[in-house]
Amino acid sequence: MSIDPRAYWQEDVLEQEYQRIFSRGFYAGNANGLRAEGDYSSYQVCGRPIVTRNIDGKPRSFENICLHRANLIDPPGRGNRPFRCAYHAWQYDADGTLERAPLANQECIGRRQLQSYATVENRGMVFVAPEGELDPGTGVAALDAIGFELGESFHSETLEHGANWKFLVENVIEAYHVSIVHESSFVPTGISSTSRSTNQFFGRDSCAHTANKNQDGSKGRLIPGATGDYLHAYIFPNLFVSITGGLVGFISHFKPQSAGQTLLEWELFETPLLMAQKTAVRNYIKQQAIDFTRKVLGEDLVVLNNSQIGIRHARGPHQLQEIEGRLAHFHETYLRMMS
């Protein structure tokens, strides 16, 4: 069974998705930007303003709405500042309790506690659950399967998509489109729609190991231990992690902004193998990785935005093929959680 086309463009469906999927847990971002006291990451998930902060050395998350007049306490993005609203300086403590309200009449203040959310850090990855608890081992099985080890981040960007979040997931977890959409990017590297690929499933998560057709390529000869293989993990609902050739890691995650708008954030990091190489080699491979990633994401952006236009008038659900096994697993997981 496939997802109803209406689920890709109706706002009331996104509201249900927040309640049944995203409120139960999602990837919020890399902990590397939350290492100092006062560091924060302010964002929206399905329209909900949320902030994740370093408080007493640990990530903690709250509803990012001031109790006074509903201004955002922390402005969108990342930074470092006191946990204080920039409008009238109402300030909050480590538990989200109102600590200070300048010039305020205390008798006029009834609500003094921000809504807090369960937050866990796992291998430098921060996960948040607005409702309920989080498994401390979230995503571990799939990350282990691809040999994930967070290295030194060297580049990050954001990319706005005029497409529903489910299109981003579907595109990333299938290789069917690679030879067509990425004919001038992935294909020359030895990865195509017909590359031998092995899938593994871990509850809601999945991963794939795609073998490179050009195993005798230049990277393998230049750096002992490097390959051309592509390892990819999807941690439900919004995190993607991949490792290319054992050298460059890629982390991307999205936050739905509306039914037809999704913000993708991505970063590249060095694996231990790349970090062990000479500076000139590292810099060359890193720049190649930046250019390659921009090209691939740009190619995907076009088809995803076009899919959003088409889905509104689709006469039936997707007709999934055998080659799209991970995509079918995603649909099954989604439908189960939404039922």
CSV table of C-alpha atoms in Angstrom, one decimal:
chain,number,residue,atom,x,y,z
A,1,MET,CA,0.0,0.0,0.0
A,2,SER,CA,1.2,3.5,-0.8
A,3,ILE,CA,0.6,6.9,0.8
A,4,ASP,CA,-2.5,8.8,-0.4
A,5,PRO,CA,-1.5,11.7,-2.7
A,6,ARG,CA,-3.5,14.1,-0.6
A,7,ALA,CA,-1.0,13.6,2.3
A,8,TYR,CA,1.6,15.5,0.3
A,9,TRP,CA,-0.2,18.8,0.1
A,10,GLN,CA,-3.0,19.1,2.6
A,11,GLU,CA,-2.1,21.2,5.7
A,12,ASP,CA,-4.4,19.2,8.0
A,13,VAL,CA,-2.4,16.1,7.2
A,14,LEU,CA,0.8,17.9,8.3
A,15,GLU,CA,-0.9,18.7,11.5
A,16,GLN,CA,-1.6,15.0,12.0
A,17,GLU,CA,1.9,14.1,11.1
A,18,TYR,CA,3.2,16.4,13.8
A,19,GLN,CA,1.0,14.8,16.4
A,20,ARG,CA,1.6,11.2,15.4
A,21,ILE,CA,5.2,11.3,14.0
A,22,PHE,CA,7.3,14.3,14.8
A,23,SER,CA,6.1,14.9,18.3
A,24,ARG,CA,7.4,11.4,19.1
A,25,GLY,CA,10.9,12.3,18.2
A,26,PHE,CA,13.1,13.8,15.5
A,27,TYR,CA,16.7,14.8,14.8
A,28,ALA,CA,17.3,18.4,15.9
A,29,GLY,CA,20.9,18.9,14.8
A,30,ASN,CA,24.6,18.4,15.4
A,31,ALA,CA,25.7,18.9,19.0
A,32,ASN,CA,29.0,20.5,17.9
A,33,GLY,CA,27.2,23.8,17.7
A,34,LEU,CA,25.9,23.4,21.3
A,35,ARG,CA,29.2,22.9,23.2
A,36,ALA,CA,29.4,26.2,25.1
A,37,GLU,CA,27.0,27.3,27.8
A,38,GLY,CA,24.4,29.6,26.2
A,39,ASP,CA,24.7,28.1,22.7
A,40,TYR,CA,21.3,27.6,21.2
A,41,SER,CA,19.6,26.3,18.0
A,42,SER,CA,16.2,27.9,17.3
A,43,TYR,CA,14.0,26.3,14.6
A,44,GLN,CA,10.5,25.3,13.6
A,45,VAL,CA,9.0,21.8,13.1
A,46,CYS,CA,5.6,21.7,11.4
A,47,GLY,CA,5.3,25.4,12.4
A,48,ARG,CA,6.1,24.8,16.1
A,49,PRO,CA,8.8,27.1,17.5
A,50,ILE,CA,11.4,25.0,19.4
A,51,VAL,CA,14.8,25.9,20.9
A,52,THR,CA,17.5,23.5,21.9
A,53,ARG,CA,20.1,24.9,24.3
A,54,ASN,CA,23.3,24.0,26.1
A,55,ILE,CA,22.3,24.2,29.7
A,56,ASP,CA,24.8,23.1,32.3
A,57,GLY,CA,26.7,21.2,29.6
A,58,LYS,CA,23.7,19.2,28.3
A,59,PRO,CA,21.3,19.9,25.4
A,60,ARG,CA,17.8,20.8,26.6
A,61,SER,CA,14.8,21.7,24.5
A,62,PHE,CA,11.8,24.0,25.1
A,63,GLU,CA,8.9,25.5,23.4
A,64,ASN,CA,10.4,28.7,22.1
A,65,ILE,CA,7.6,31.1,23.0
A,66,CYS,CA,7.9,33.7,25.7
A,67,LEU,CA,5.2,33.5,28.4
A,68,HIS,CA,4.7,37.2,28.3
A,69,ARG,CA,3.3,38.0,24.8
A,70,ALA,CA,4.4,35.0,22.7
A,71,ASN,CA,7.5,36.5,21.1
A,72,LEU,CA,10.2,34.0,20.1
A,73,ILE,CA,12.6,33.8,23.1
A,74,ASP,CA,15.6,32.9,20.8
A,75,PRO,CA,15.6,34.2,17.3
A,76,PRO,CA,15.7,31.7,14.4
A,77,GLY,CA,19.1,30.1,13.8
A,78,ARG,CA,22.1,29.4,15.9
A,79,GLY,CA,24.0,31.6,18.4
A,80,ASN,CA,25.0,32.2,21.9
A,81,ARG,CA,23.0,34.4,24.3
A,82,PRO,CA,21.3,34.3,27.7
A,83,PHE,CA,18.0,32.5,27.8
A,84,ARG,CA,16.1,35.8,27.7
A,85,CYS,CA,13.4,37.2,25.4
A,86,ALA,CA,14.7,40.0,23.3
A,87,TYR,CA,11.3,41.9,23.5
A,88,HIS,CA,10.9,42.7,27.2
A,89,ALA,CA,13.8,40.7,28.7
A,90,TRP,CA,11.8,38.0,30.5
A,91,GLN,CA,14.5,35.5,31.4
A,92,TYR,CA,14.3,31.8,32.1
A,93,ASP,CA,16.4,29.4,34.2
A,94,ALA,CA,17.8,25.9,33.4
A,95,ASP,CA,14.4,24.3,33.8
A,96,GLY,CA,12.5,26.8,31.7
A,97,THR,CA,11.1,28.5,34.8
A,98,LEU,CA,10.6,32.3,34.6
A,99,GLU,CA,13.5,33.8,36.6
A,100,ARG,CA,13.2,37.5,36.0
A,101,ALA,CA,10.6,39.8,34.5
A,102,PRO,CA,11.8,43.5,34.6
A,103,LEU,CA,9.2,46.1,35.7
A,104,ALA,CA,6.5,43.4,35.8
A,105,ASN,CA,3.8,43.2,38.5
A,106,GLN,CA,4.2,39.7,39.9
A,107,GLU,CA,0.5,39.4,40.6
A,108,CYS,CA,-0.2,39.7,36.8
A,109,ILE,CA,1.9,36.6,36.1
A,110,GLY,CA,0.1,33.3,36.2
A,111,ARG,CA,2.2,31.0,34.0
A,112,ARG,CA,5.8,30.7,34.9
A,113,GLN,CA,7.0,27.5,33.3
A,114,LEU,CA,8.0,26.9,29.6
A,115,GLN,CA,7.0,23.6,28.1
A,116,SER,CA,10.1,21.4,28.1
A,117,TYR,CA,10.8,18.5,25.7
A,118,ALA,CA,12.7,15.2,26.1
A,119,THR,CA,16.2,15.6,24.6
A,120,VAL,CA,19.0,13.1,24.2
A,121,GLU,CA,22.5,13.3,22.6
A,122,ASN,CA,23.8,10.2,20.9
A,123,ARG,CA,27.2,10.2,19.2
A,124,GLY,CA,27.1,14.0,18.7
A,125,MET,CA,23.5,13.8,17.3
A,126,VAL,CA,20.7,15.5,19.2
A,127,PHE,CA,17.2,14.1,19.2
A,128,VAL,CA,14.1,15.8,20.6
A,129,ALA,CA,10.6,14.5,21.4
A,130,PRO,CA,8.0,17.1,22.2
A,131,GLU,CA,5.7,14.4,23.6
A,132,GLY,CA,6.8,11.3,25.5
A,133,GLU,CA,10.3,9.9,26.0
A,134,LEU,CA,13.2,9.1,23.7
A,135,ASP,CA,15.1,5.8,23.4
A,136,PRO,CA,18.8,6.6,24.3
A,137,GLY,CA,19.8,4.3,21.5
A,138,THR,CA,17.8,6.1,18.8
A,139,GLY,CA,19.3,5.3,15.4
A,140,VAL,CA,22.3,3.3,16.8
A,141,ALA,CA,21.6,0.1,14.8
A,142,ALA,CA,21.5,1.8,11.4
A,143,LEU,CA,24.5,4.1,12.2
A,144,ASP,CA,26.5,1.1,13.4
A,145,ALA,CA,25.6,-0.7,10.1
A,146,ILE,CA,27.4,1.9,8.1
A,147,GLY,CA,30.3,2.4,10.5
A,148,PHE,CA,29.3,5.9,11.4
A,149,GLU,CA,31.8,7.9,13.5
A,150,LEU,CA,31.2,11.7,13.6
A,151,GLY,CA,34.4,13.5,12.5
A,152,GLU,CA,35.4,17.1,12.0
A,153,SER,CA,32.7,19.1,10.2
A,154,PHE,CA,34.1,21.3,7.4
A,155,HIS,CA,31.1,22.7,5.5
A,156,SER,CA,27.3,23.3,6.1
A,157,GLU,CA,24.5,24.9,4.1
A,158,THR,CA,20.7,25.1,4.1
A,159,LEU,CA,18.4,24.5,1.1
A,160,GLU,CA,14.7,25.4,0.8
A,161,HIS,CA,12.5,22.9,-1.0
A,162,GLY,CA,9.1,23.7,-2.5
A,163,ALA,CA,8.1,20.1,-1.7
A,164,ASN,CA,6.6,18.0,1.0
A,165,TRP,CA,9.0,16.4,3.4
A,166,LYS,CA,8.0,12.9,2.3
A,167,PHE,CA,9.3,13.6,-1.2
A,168,LEU,CA,12.7,14.3,0.3
A,169,VAL,CA,12.7,11.0,2.1
A,170,GLU,CA,11.5,9.0,-0.9
A,171,ASN,CA,14.2,10.5,-3.1
A,172,VAL,CA,17.1,9.9,-0.8
A,173,ILE,CA,16.3,6.2,0.0
A,174,GLU,CA,16.0,4.9,-3.6
A,175,ALA,CA,18.6,4.6,-6.3
A,176,TYR,CA,16.2,4.1,-9.1
A,177,HIS,CA,16.6,7.7,-10.2
A,178,VAL,CA,20.4,7.9,-10.0
A,179,SER,CA,21.2,7.1,-13.6
A,180,ILE,CA,18.7,9.6,-14.9
A,181,VAL,CA,18.8,12.6,-12.5
A,182,HIS,CA,22.5,12.2,-11.6
A,183,GLU,CA,23.9,11.2,-14.9
A,184,SER,CA,26.6,13.9,-14.7
A,185,SER,CA,27.3,13.6,-11.0
A,186,PHE,CA,27.0,10.2,-9.4
A,187,VAL,CA,27.2,8.0,-12.5
A,188,PRO,CA,30.8,9.1,-13.5
A,189,THR,CA,31.9,8.1,-9.9
A,190,GLY,CA,30.8,4.5,-10.4
A,191,ILE,CA,27.4,4.7,-8.6
A,192,SER,CA,24.3,4.2,-10.8
A,193,SER,CA,20.7,2.8,-10.7
A,194,THR,CA,22.1,-0.7,-11.5
A,195,SER,CA,24.9,-0.7,-8.9
A,196,ARG,CA,24.7,-3.7,-6.5
A,197,SER,CA,23.1,-2.6,-3.3
A,198,THR,CA,22.3,-4.4,-0.1
A,199,ASN,CA,19.5,-3.0,2.2
A,200,GLN,CA,19.1,-3.6,5.9
A,201,PHE,CA,16.1,-2.6,8.1
A,202,PHE,CA,16.1,-1.8,11.8
A,203,GLY,CA,12.6,-1.0,13.0
A,204,ARG,CA,11.7,2.3,11.5
A,205,ASP,CA,15.2,2.9,10.2
A,206,SER,CA,17.1,1.5,7.2
A,207,CYS,CA,20.5,1.6,5.6
A,208,ALA,CA,22.0,0.6,2.2
A,209,HIS,CA,25.5,-0.4,1.1
A,210,THR,CA,26.0,0.4,-2.6
A,211,ALA,CA,29.0,-1.1,-4.3
A,212,ASN,CA,31.0,1.1,-6.7
A,213,LYS,CA,31.5,-0.2,-10.2
A,214,ASN,CA,34.9,1.4,-10.4
A,215,GLN,CA,36.6,-0.1,-7.5
A,216,ASP,CA,40.0,0.5,-9.1
A,217,GLY,CA,39.3,4.3,-9.2
A,218,SER,CA,41.9,6.9,-8.3
A,219,LYS,CA,40.7,7.3,-4.7
A,220,GLY,CA,41.4,3.7,-3.9
A,221,ARG,CA,44.9,4.0,-5.3
A,222,LEU,CA,45.7,7.4,-3.7
A,223,ILE,CA,44.6,6.5,-0.2
A,224,PRO,CA,45.0,3.0,1.2
A,225,GLY,CA,41.7,1.8,2.8
A,226,ALA,CA,39.5,4.1,0.7
A,227,THR,CA,36.9,2.7,-1.6
A,228,GLY,CA,34.3,4.0,-3.9
A,229,ASP,CA,31.4,2.4,-2.0
A,230,TYR,CA,28.4,4.5,-0.8
A,231,LEU,CA,27.0,3.8,2.6
A,232,HIS,CA,23.7,5.4,3.6
A,233,ALA,CA,21.5,5.4,6.7
A,234,TYR,CA,18.0,6.8,7.2
A,235,ILE,CA,16.9,7.5,10.8
A,236,PHE,CA,13.2,8.0,10.8
A,237,PRO,CA,11.7,10.5,10.4
A,238,ASN,CA,14.2,13.2,9.3
A,239,LEU,CA,17.9,12.3,9.4
A,240,PHE,CA,20.1,11.0,6.6
A,241,VAL,CA,23.7,10.0,7.1
A,242,SER,CA,26.1,8.8,4.3
A,243,ILE,CA,29.8,7.9,4.0
A,244,THR,CA,31.4,8.1,0.6
A,245,GLY,CA,34.5,6.0,-0.1
A,246,GLY,CA,35.3,5.9,3.6
A,247,LEU,CA,36.5,9.5,3.4
A,248,VAL,CA,33.7,12.0,3.5
A,249,GLY,CA,30.6,11.9,5.7
A,250,PHE,CA,27.4,13.7,4.9
A,251,ILE,CA,24.7,14.5,7.4
A,252,SER,CA,21.4,16.1,6.3
A,253,HIS,CA,18.1,16.6,8.0
A,254,PHE,CA,15.0,18.4,7.3
A,255,LYS,CA,12.3,20.3,9.2
A,256,PRO,CA,8.9,20.6,7.6
A,257,GLN,CA,7.8,24.2,7.4
A,258,SER,CA,4.4,23.6,5.7
A,259,ALA,CA,2.8,20.9,3.7
A,260,GLY,CA,4.6,22.1,0.6
A,261,GLN,CA,7.7,23.6,2.0
A,262,THR,CA,10.7,21.8,3.6
A,263,LEU,CA,14.0,23.2,4.9
A,264,LEU,CA,17.0,20.9,4.4
A,265,GLU,CA,20.1,21.5,6.4
A,266,TRP,CA,23.3,19.6,5.4
A,267,GLU,CA,26.9,19.3,6.5
A,268,LEU,CA,30.0,17.5,5.4
A,269,PHE,CA,32.6,16.0,7.8
A,270,GLU,CA,35.9,14.2,7.6
A,271,THR,CA,36.1,10.6,8.5
A,272,PRO,CA,39.1,9.5,10.6
A,273,LEU,CA,40.7,8.1,7.4
A,274,LEU,CA,40.6,11.4,5.7
A,275,MET,CA,41.8,13.3,8.7
A,276,ALA,CA,44.9,11.1,8.7
A,277,GLN,CA,46.0,12.3,5.3
A,278,LYS,CA,48.2,15.2,4.3
A,279,THR,CA,46.7,18.6,4.4
A,280,ALA,CA,46.9,19.1,0.6
A,281,VAL,CA,45.0,15.9,0.0
A,282,ARG,CA,42.4,16.6,2.6
A,283,ASN,CA,41.7,20.1,1.2
A,284,TYR,CA,41.4,18.8,-2.3
A,285,ILE,CA,39.0,16.0,-1.4
A,286,LYS,CA,36.9,18.4,0.8
A,287,GLN,CA,36.5,20.9,-1.9
A,288,GLN,CA,35.5,18.2,-4.4
A,289,ALA,CA,33.0,17.0,-1.8
A,290,ILE,CA,31.4,20.4,-1.4
A,291,ASP,CA,31.1,20.9,-5.2
A,292,PHE,CA,29.7,17.4,-5.7
A,293,THR,CA,27.1,17.7,-2.9
A,294,ARG,CA,25.9,21.1,-4.2
A,295,LYS,CA,25.5,19.6,-7.6
A,296,VAL,CA,23.6,16.5,-6.5
A,297,LEU,CA,21.3,18.4,-4.2
A,298,GLY,CA,20.6,20.9,-6.9
A,299,GLU,CA,19.7,18.1,-9.3
A,300,ASP,CA,17.3,16.6,-6.7
A,301,LEU,CA,15.7,20.0,-5.9
A,302,VAL,CA,14.4,20.3,-9.5
A,303,VAL,CA,12.6,16.9,-9.5
A,304,LEU,CA,11.3,17.3,-6.0
A,305,ASN,CA,9.7,20.6,-6.6
A,306,ASN,CA,8.2,19.3,-9.8
A,307,SER,CA,6.8,16.3,-7.9
A,308,GLN,CA,5.0,18.7,-5.6
A,309,ILE,CA,3.3,20.3,-8.5
A,310,GLY,CA,2.2,17.0,-9.9
A,311,ILE,CA,1.1,15.2,-6.8
A,312,ARG,CA,-1.8,17.7,-6.2
A,313,HIS,CA,-3.5,16.3,-9.4
A,314,ALA,CA,-2.3,12.7,-9.2
A,315,ARG,CA,-5.1,10.2,-10.1
A,316,GLY,CA,-3.8,7.6,-7.7
A,317,PRO,CA,-1.0,6.7,-5.3
A,318,HIS,CA,2.6,5.9,-6.2
A,319,GLN,CA,3.2,2.7,-8.2
A,320,LEU,CA,6.2,1.4,-6.3
A,321,GLN,CA,8.7,-1.0,-8.0
A,322,GLU,CA,10.8,-3.8,-6.6
A,323,ILE,CA,13.9,-1.7,-6.8
A,324,GLU,CA,12.3,0.7,-4.3
A,325,GLY,CA,12.4,-1.6,-1.3
A,326,ARG,CA,13.5,1.0,1.2
A,327,LEU,CA,10.8,3.4,-0.1
A,328,ALA,CA,8.2,0.7,0.4
A,329,HIS,CA,9.5,0.2,4.0
A,330,PHE,CA,9.1,3.9,4.6
A,331,HIS,CA,5.5,3.9,3.4
A,332,GLU,CA,4.7,1.0,5.6
A,333,THR,CA,6.2,2.7,8.6
A,334,TYR,CA,4.4,6.0,7.8
A,335,LEU,CA,1.0,4.4,7.4
A,336,ARG,CA,1.4,2.4,10.5
A,337,MET,CA,2.2,5.5,12.6
A,338,MET,CA,-0.5,7.5,11.0
A,339,SER,CA,-3.3,4.9,11.5
